[in-house]
Coordinates of N, CA, C and O in Angstrom, one line a residue:
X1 N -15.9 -10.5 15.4 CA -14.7 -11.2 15.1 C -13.5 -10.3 15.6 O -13.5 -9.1 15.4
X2 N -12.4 -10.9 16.3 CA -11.6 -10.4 16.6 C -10.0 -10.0 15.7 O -9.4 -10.9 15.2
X3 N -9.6 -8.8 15.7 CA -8.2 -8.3 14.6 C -7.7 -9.9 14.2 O -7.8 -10.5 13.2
X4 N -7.2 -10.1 15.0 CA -6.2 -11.4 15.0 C -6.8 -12.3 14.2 O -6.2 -13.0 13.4
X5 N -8.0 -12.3 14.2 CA -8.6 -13.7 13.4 C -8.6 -13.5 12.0 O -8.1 -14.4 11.3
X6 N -9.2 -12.6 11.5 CA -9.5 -11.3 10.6 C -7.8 -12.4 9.0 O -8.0 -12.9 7.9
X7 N -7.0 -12.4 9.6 CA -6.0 -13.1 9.0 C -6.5 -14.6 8.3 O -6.2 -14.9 7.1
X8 N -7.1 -15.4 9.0 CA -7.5 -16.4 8.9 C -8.9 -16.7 7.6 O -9.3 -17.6 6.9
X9 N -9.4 -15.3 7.7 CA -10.4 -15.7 6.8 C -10.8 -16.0 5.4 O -10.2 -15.2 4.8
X10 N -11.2 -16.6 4.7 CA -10.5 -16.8 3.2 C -11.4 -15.6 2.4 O -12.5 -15.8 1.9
X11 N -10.5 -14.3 2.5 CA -10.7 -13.5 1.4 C -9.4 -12.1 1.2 O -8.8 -11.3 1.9
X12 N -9.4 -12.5 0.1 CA -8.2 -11.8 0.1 C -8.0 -10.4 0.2 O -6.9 -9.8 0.2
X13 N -9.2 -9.7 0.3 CA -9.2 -8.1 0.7 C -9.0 -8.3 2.2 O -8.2 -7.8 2.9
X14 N -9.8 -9.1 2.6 CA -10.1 -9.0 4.6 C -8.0 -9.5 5.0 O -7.4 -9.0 5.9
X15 N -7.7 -10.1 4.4 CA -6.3 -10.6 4.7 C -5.7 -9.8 4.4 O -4.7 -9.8 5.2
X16 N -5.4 -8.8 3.2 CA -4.9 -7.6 3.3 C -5.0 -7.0 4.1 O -3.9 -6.4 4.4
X17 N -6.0 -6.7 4.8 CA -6.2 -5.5 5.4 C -5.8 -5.5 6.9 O -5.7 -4.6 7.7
X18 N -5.6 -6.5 6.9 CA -4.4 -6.9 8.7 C -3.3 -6.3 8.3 O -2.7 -5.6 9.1
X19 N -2.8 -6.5 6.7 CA -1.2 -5.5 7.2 C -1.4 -4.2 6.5 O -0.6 -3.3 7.0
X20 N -2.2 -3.8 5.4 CA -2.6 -2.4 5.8 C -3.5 -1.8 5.8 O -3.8 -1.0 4.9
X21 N -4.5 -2.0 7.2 CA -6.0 -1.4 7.5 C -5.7 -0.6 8.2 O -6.7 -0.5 9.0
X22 N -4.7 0.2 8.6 CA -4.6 1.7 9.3 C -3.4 2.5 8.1 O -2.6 2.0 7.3
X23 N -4.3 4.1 8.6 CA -3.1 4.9 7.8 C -2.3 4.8 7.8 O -1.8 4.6 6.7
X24 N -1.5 4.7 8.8 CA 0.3 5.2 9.1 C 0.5 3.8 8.2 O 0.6 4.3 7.0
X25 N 0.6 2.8 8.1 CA 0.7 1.9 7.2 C 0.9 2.7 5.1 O 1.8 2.8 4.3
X26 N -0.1 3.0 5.3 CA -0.2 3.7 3.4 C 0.5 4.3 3.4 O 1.3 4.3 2.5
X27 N 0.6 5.3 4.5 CA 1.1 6.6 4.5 C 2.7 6.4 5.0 O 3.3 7.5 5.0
X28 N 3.3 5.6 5.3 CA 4.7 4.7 5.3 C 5.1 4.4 3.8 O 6.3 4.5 3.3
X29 N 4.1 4.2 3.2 CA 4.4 3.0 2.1 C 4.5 4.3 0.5 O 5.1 4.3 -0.6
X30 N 3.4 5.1 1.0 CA 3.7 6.6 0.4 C 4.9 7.0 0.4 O 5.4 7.5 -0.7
X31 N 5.5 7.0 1.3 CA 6.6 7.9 1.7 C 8.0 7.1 1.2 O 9.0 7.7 0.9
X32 N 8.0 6.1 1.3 CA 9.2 5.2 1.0 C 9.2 5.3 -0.8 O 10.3 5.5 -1.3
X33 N 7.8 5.1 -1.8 CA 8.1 5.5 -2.9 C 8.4 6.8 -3.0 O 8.5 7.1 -4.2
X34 N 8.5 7.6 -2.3 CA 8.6 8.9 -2.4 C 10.8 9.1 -2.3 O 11.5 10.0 -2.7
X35 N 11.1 7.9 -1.7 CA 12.4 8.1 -1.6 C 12.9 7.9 -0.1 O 14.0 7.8 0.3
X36 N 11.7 8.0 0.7 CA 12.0 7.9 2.3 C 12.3 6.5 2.4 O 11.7 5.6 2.0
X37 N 13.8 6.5 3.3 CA 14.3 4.9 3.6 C 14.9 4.8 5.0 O 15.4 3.8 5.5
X38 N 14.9 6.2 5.6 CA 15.5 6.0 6.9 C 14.7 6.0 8.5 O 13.8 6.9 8.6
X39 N 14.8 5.2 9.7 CA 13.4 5.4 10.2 C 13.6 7.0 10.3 O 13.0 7.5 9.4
X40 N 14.2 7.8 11.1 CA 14.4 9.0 11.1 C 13.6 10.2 10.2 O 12.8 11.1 10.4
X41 N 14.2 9.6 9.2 CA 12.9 10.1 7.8 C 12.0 10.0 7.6 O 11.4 11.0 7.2
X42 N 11.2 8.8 7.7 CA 9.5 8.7 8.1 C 9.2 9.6 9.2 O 8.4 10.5 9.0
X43 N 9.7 9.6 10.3 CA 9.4 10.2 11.4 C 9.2 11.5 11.2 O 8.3 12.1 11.7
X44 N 10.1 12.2 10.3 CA 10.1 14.1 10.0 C 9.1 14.1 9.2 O 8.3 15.0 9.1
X45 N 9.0 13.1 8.3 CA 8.1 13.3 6.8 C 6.7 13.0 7.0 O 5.9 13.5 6.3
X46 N 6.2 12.1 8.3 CA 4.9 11.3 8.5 C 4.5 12.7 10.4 O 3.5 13.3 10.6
X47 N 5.5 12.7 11.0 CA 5.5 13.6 12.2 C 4.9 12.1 13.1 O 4.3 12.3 14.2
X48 N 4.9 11.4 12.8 CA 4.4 10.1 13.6 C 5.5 9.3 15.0 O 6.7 9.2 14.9
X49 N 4.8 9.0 15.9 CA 5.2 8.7 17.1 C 6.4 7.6 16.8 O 6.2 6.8 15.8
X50 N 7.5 7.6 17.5 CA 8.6 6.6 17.3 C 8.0 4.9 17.8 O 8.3 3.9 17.2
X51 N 7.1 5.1 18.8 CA 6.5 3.8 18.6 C 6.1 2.7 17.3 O 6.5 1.6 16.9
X52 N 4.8 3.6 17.0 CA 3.7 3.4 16.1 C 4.2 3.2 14.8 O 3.6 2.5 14.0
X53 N 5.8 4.3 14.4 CA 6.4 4.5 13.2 C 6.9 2.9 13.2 O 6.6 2.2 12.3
X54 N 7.5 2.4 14.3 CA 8.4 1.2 14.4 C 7.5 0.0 14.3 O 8.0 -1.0 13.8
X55 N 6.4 -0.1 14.7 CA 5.6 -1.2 14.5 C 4.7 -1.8 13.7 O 4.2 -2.9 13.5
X56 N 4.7 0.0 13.2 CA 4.4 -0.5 11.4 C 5.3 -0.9 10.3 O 5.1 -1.6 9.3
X57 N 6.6 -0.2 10.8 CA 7.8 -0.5 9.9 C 8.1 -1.9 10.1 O 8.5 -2.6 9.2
X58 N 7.8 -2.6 11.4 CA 8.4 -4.0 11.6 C 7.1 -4.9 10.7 O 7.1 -5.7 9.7
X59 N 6.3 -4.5 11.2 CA 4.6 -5.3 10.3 C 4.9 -5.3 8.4 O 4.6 -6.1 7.6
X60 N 5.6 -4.1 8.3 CA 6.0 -4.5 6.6 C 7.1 -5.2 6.7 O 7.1 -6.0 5.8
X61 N 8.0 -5.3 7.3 CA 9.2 -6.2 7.5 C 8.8 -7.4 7.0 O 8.9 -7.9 5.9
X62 N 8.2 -8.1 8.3 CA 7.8 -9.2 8.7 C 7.1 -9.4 7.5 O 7.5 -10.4 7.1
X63 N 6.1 -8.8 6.5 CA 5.5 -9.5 5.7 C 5.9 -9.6 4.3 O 5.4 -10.2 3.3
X64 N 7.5 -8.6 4.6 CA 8.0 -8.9 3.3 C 8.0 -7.8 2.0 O 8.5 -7.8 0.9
X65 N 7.2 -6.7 3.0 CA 6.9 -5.4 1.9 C 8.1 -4.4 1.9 O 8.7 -3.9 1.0
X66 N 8.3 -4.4 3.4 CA 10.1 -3.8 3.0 C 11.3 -4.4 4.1 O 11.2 -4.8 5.3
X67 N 12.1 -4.4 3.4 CA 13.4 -4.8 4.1 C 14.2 -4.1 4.9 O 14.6 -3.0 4.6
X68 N 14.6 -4.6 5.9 CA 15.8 -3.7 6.3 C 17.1 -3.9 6.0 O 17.6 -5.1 6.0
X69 N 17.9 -2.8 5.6 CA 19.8 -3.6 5.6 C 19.9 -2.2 5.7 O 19.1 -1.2 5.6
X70 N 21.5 -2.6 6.1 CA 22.5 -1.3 6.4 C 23.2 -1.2 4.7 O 23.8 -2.0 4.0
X71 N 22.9 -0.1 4.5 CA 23.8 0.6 2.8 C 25.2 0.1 3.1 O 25.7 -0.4 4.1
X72 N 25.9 0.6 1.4 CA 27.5 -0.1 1.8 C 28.2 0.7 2.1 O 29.4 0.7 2.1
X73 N 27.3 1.7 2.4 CA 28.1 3.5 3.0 C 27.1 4.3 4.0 O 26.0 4.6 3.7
X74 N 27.5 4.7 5.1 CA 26.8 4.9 5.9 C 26.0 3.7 7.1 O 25.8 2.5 7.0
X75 N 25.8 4.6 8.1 CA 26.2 3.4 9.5 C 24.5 3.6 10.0 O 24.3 3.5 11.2
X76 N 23.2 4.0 8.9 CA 22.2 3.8 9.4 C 21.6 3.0 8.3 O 21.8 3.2 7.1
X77 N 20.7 1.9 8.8 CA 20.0 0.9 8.1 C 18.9 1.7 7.9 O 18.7 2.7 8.5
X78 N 18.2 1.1 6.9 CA 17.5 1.7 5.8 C 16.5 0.6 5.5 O 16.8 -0.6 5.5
X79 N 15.1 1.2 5.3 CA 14.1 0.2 4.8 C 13.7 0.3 3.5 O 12.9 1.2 3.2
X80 N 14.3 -0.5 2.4 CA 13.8 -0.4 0.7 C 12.5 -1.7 0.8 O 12.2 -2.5 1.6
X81 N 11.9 -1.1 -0.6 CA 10.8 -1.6 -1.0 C 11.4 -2.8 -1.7 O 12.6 -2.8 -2.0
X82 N 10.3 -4.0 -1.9 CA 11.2 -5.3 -2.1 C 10.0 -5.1 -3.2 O 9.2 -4.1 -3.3
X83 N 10.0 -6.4 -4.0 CA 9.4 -6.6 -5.0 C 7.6 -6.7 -4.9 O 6.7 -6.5 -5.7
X84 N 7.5 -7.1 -3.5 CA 6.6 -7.6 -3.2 C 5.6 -6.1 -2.3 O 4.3 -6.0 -2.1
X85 N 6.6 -5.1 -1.8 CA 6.5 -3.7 -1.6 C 6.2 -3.4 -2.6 O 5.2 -2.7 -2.5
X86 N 6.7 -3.4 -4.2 CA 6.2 -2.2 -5.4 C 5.0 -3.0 -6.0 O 4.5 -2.5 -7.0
X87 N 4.5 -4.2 -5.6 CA 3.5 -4.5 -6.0 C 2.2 -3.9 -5.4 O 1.0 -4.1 -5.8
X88 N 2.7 -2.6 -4.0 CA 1.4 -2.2 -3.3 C 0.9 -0.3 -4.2 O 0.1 0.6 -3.9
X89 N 2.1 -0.3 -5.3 CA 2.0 1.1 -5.8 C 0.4 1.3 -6.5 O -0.3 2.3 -6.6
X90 N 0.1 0.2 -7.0 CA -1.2 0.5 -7.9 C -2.4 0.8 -6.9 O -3.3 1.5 -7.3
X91 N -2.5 0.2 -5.5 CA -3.0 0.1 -4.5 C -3.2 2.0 -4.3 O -4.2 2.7 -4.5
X92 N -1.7 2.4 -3.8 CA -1.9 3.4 -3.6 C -2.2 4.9 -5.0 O -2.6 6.0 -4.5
X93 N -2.1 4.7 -6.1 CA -2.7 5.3 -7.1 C -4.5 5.1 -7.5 O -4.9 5.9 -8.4
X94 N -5.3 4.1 -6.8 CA -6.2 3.5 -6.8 C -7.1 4.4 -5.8 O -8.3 4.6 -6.1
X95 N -6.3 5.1 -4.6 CA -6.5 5.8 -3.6 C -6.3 7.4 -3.7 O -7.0 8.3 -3.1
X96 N -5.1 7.4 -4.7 CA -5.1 9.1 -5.6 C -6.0 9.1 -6.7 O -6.3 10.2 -7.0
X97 N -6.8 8.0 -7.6 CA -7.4 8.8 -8.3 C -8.5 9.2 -7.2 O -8.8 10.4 -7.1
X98 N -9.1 8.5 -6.6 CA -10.3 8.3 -5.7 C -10.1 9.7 -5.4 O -10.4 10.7 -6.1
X99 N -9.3 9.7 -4.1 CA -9.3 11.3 -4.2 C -9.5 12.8 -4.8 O -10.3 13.7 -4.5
X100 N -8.6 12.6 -6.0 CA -8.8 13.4 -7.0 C -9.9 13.9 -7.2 O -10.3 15.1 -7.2
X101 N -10.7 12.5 -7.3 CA -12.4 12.7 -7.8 C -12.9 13.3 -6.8 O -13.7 14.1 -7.2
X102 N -12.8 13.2 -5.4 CA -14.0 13.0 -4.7 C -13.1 14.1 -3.3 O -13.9 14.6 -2.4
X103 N -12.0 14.4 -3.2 CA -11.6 15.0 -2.1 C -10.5 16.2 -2.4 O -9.7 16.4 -1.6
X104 N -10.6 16.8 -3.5 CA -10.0 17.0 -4.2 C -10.5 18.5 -4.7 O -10.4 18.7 -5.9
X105 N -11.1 19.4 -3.9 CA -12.4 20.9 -5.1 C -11.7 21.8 -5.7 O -12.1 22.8 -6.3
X106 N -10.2 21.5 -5.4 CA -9.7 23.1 -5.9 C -8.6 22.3 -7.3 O -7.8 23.0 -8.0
X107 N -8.8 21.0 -7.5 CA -8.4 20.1 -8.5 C -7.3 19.3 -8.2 O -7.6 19.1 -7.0
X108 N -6.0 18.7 -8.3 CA -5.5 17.7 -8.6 C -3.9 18.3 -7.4 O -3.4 19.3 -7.8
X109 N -3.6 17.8 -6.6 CA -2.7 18.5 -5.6 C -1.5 18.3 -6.1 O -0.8 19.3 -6.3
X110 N -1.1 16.8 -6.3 CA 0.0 16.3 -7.4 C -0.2 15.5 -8.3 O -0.5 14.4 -7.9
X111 N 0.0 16.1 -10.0 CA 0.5 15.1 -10.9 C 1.3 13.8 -11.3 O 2.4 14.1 -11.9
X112 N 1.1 12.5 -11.2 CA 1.5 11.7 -11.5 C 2.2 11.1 -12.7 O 1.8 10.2 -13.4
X113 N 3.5 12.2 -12.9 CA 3.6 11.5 -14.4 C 4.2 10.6 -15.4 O 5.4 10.7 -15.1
X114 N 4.1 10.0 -16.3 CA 4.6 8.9 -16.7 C 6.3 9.3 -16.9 O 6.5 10.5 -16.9
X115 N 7.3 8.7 -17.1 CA 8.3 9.2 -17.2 C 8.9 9.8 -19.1 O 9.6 10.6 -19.7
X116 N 8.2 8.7 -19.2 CA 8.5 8.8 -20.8 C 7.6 9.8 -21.7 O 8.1 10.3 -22.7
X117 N 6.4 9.9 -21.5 CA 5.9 10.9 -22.4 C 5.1 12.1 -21.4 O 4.7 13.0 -22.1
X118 N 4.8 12.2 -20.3 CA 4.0 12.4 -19.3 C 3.0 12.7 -19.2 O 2.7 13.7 -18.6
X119 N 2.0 11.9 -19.7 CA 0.8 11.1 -20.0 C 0.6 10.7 -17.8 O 1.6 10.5 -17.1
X120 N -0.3 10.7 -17.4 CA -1.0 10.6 -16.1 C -1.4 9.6 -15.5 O -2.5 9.1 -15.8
X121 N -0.4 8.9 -14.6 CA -0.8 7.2 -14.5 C -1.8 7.2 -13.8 O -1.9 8.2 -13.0
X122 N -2.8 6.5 -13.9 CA -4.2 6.1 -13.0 C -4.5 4.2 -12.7 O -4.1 3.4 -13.6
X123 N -5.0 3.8 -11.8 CA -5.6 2.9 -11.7 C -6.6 2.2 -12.7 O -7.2 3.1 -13.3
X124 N -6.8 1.3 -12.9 CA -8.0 0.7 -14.1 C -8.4 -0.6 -13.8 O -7.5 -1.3 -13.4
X125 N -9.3 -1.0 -13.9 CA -10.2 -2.4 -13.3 C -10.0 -2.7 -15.3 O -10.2 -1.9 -16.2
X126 N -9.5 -4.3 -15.5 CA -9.5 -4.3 -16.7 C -10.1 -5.8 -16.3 O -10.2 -6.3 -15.1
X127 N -10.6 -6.6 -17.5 CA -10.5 -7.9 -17.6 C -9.4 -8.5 -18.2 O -8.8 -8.1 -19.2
X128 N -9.0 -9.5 -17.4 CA -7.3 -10.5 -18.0 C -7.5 -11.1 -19.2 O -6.5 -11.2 -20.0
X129 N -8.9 -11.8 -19.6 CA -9.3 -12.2 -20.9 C -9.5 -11.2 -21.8 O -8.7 -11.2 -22.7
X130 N -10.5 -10.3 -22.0 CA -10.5 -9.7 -23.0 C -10.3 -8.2 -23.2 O -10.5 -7.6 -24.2
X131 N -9.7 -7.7 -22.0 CA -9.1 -6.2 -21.7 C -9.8 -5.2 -21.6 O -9.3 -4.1 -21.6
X132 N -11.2 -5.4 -21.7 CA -12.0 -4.9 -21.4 C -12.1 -3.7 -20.1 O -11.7 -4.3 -19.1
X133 N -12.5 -2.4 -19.9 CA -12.2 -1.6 -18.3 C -13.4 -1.9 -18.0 O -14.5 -1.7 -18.7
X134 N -13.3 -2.4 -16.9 CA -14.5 -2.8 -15.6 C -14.7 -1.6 -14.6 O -13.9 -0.7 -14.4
X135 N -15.9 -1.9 -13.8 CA -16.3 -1.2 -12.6 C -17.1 -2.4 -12.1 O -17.3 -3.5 -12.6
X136 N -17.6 -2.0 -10.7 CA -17.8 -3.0 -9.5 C -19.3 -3.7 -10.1 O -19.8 -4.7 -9.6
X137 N -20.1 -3.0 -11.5 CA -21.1 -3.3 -11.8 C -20.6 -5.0 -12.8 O -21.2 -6.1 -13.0
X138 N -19.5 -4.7 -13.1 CA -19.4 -5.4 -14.0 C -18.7 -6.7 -13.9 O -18.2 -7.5 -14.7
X139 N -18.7 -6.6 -12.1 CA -17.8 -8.1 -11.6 C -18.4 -9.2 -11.1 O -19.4 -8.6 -10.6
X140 N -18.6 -10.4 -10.9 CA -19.1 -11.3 -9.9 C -18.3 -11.9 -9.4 O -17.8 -12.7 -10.2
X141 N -18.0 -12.0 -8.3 CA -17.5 -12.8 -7.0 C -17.5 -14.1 -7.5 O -18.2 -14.2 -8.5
X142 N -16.9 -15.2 -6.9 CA -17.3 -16.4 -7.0 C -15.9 -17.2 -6.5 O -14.7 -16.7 -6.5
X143 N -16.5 -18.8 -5.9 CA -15.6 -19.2 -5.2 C -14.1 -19.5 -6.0 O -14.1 -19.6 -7.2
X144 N -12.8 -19.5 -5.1 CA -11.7 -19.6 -6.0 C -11.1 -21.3 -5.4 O -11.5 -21.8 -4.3
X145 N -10.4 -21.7 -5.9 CA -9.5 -22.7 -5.1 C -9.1 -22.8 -3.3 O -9.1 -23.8 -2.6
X146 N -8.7 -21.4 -2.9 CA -8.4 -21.0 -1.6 C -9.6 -21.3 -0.8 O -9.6 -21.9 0.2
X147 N -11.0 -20.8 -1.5 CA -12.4 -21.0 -0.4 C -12.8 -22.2 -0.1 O -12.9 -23.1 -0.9
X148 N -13.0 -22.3 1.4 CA -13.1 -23.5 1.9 C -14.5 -23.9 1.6 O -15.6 -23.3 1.6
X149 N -13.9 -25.7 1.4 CA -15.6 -26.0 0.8 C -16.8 -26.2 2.2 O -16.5 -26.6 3.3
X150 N -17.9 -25.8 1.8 CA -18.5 -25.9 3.0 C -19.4 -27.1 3.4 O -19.5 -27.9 2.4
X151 N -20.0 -27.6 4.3 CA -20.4 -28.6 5.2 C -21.7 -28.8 5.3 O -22.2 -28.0 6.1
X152 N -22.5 -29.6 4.7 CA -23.9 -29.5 5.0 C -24.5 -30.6 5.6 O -25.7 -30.6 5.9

């Protein structure tokens, strides 16, 4: 199957992963909750090609994860996170605990911490009905509304 198509498929990890199944993507998206908003600033902070920087920055544009506008001070436009951008934070904490655990020998590189008590934010697989914490043992798949019905 070809990238391009990859969009078309009905599942919603495979359709994510068109807008972010390469690094420089995360690692954009890192850096902007980090406070980076200028292209210039990705560029020192990521050391990434002015191309590559620009066509991922436009690929979040286009899909709505960040915006561009010009501040009401200062004569360079700026890419902020939209709402639909801070919905990808848990994504990327999902990817720090992983690490932590598994890439991680000399222990924890940076602390994540809560603002109000500083308590260690982490990722959690919960159930919406009974709040239960899940793992991959404890899920089943099954068709949703979106899955196309099939043809026999």
């Amino acid at each position: 199957m070809r990238y391009e198509e990859l969009a078309e498929e009905p599942c919603s990890i495979t359709r994510s992963l068109v807008v972010f199944g390469d690094r420089w993507t995360l690692l954009i998206l890192k850096a902007a909750f980090s406070g980076v908003r200028r292209f210039n600033g990705f560029q020192a902070y990521l050391g990434i090609s002015k191309g590559r920087l620009q066509d991922r920055l436009d690929r979040l544009v286009e899909h709505g994860i960040l915006v561009k506008q010009r501040p009401e001070t200062g004569a360079h436009e700026e890419y902020r996170l939209t709402a639909k951008g801070h919905d990808v934070y848990p994504i990327l904490i999902a990817f720090r605990d992983w690490g932590d655990e598994h890439m991680a020998p000399d222990g924890k590189p940076v602390h994540y911490r809560h603002r109000d008590c500083t308590g260690e934010a982490h990722a959690r697989l919960t159930c919406d009905e009974c709040g239960a914490e899940m793992s991959a043992r404890d899920v089943i798949p099954e068709a949703g509304p979106g899955f196309p019905a099939t043809t026999s």
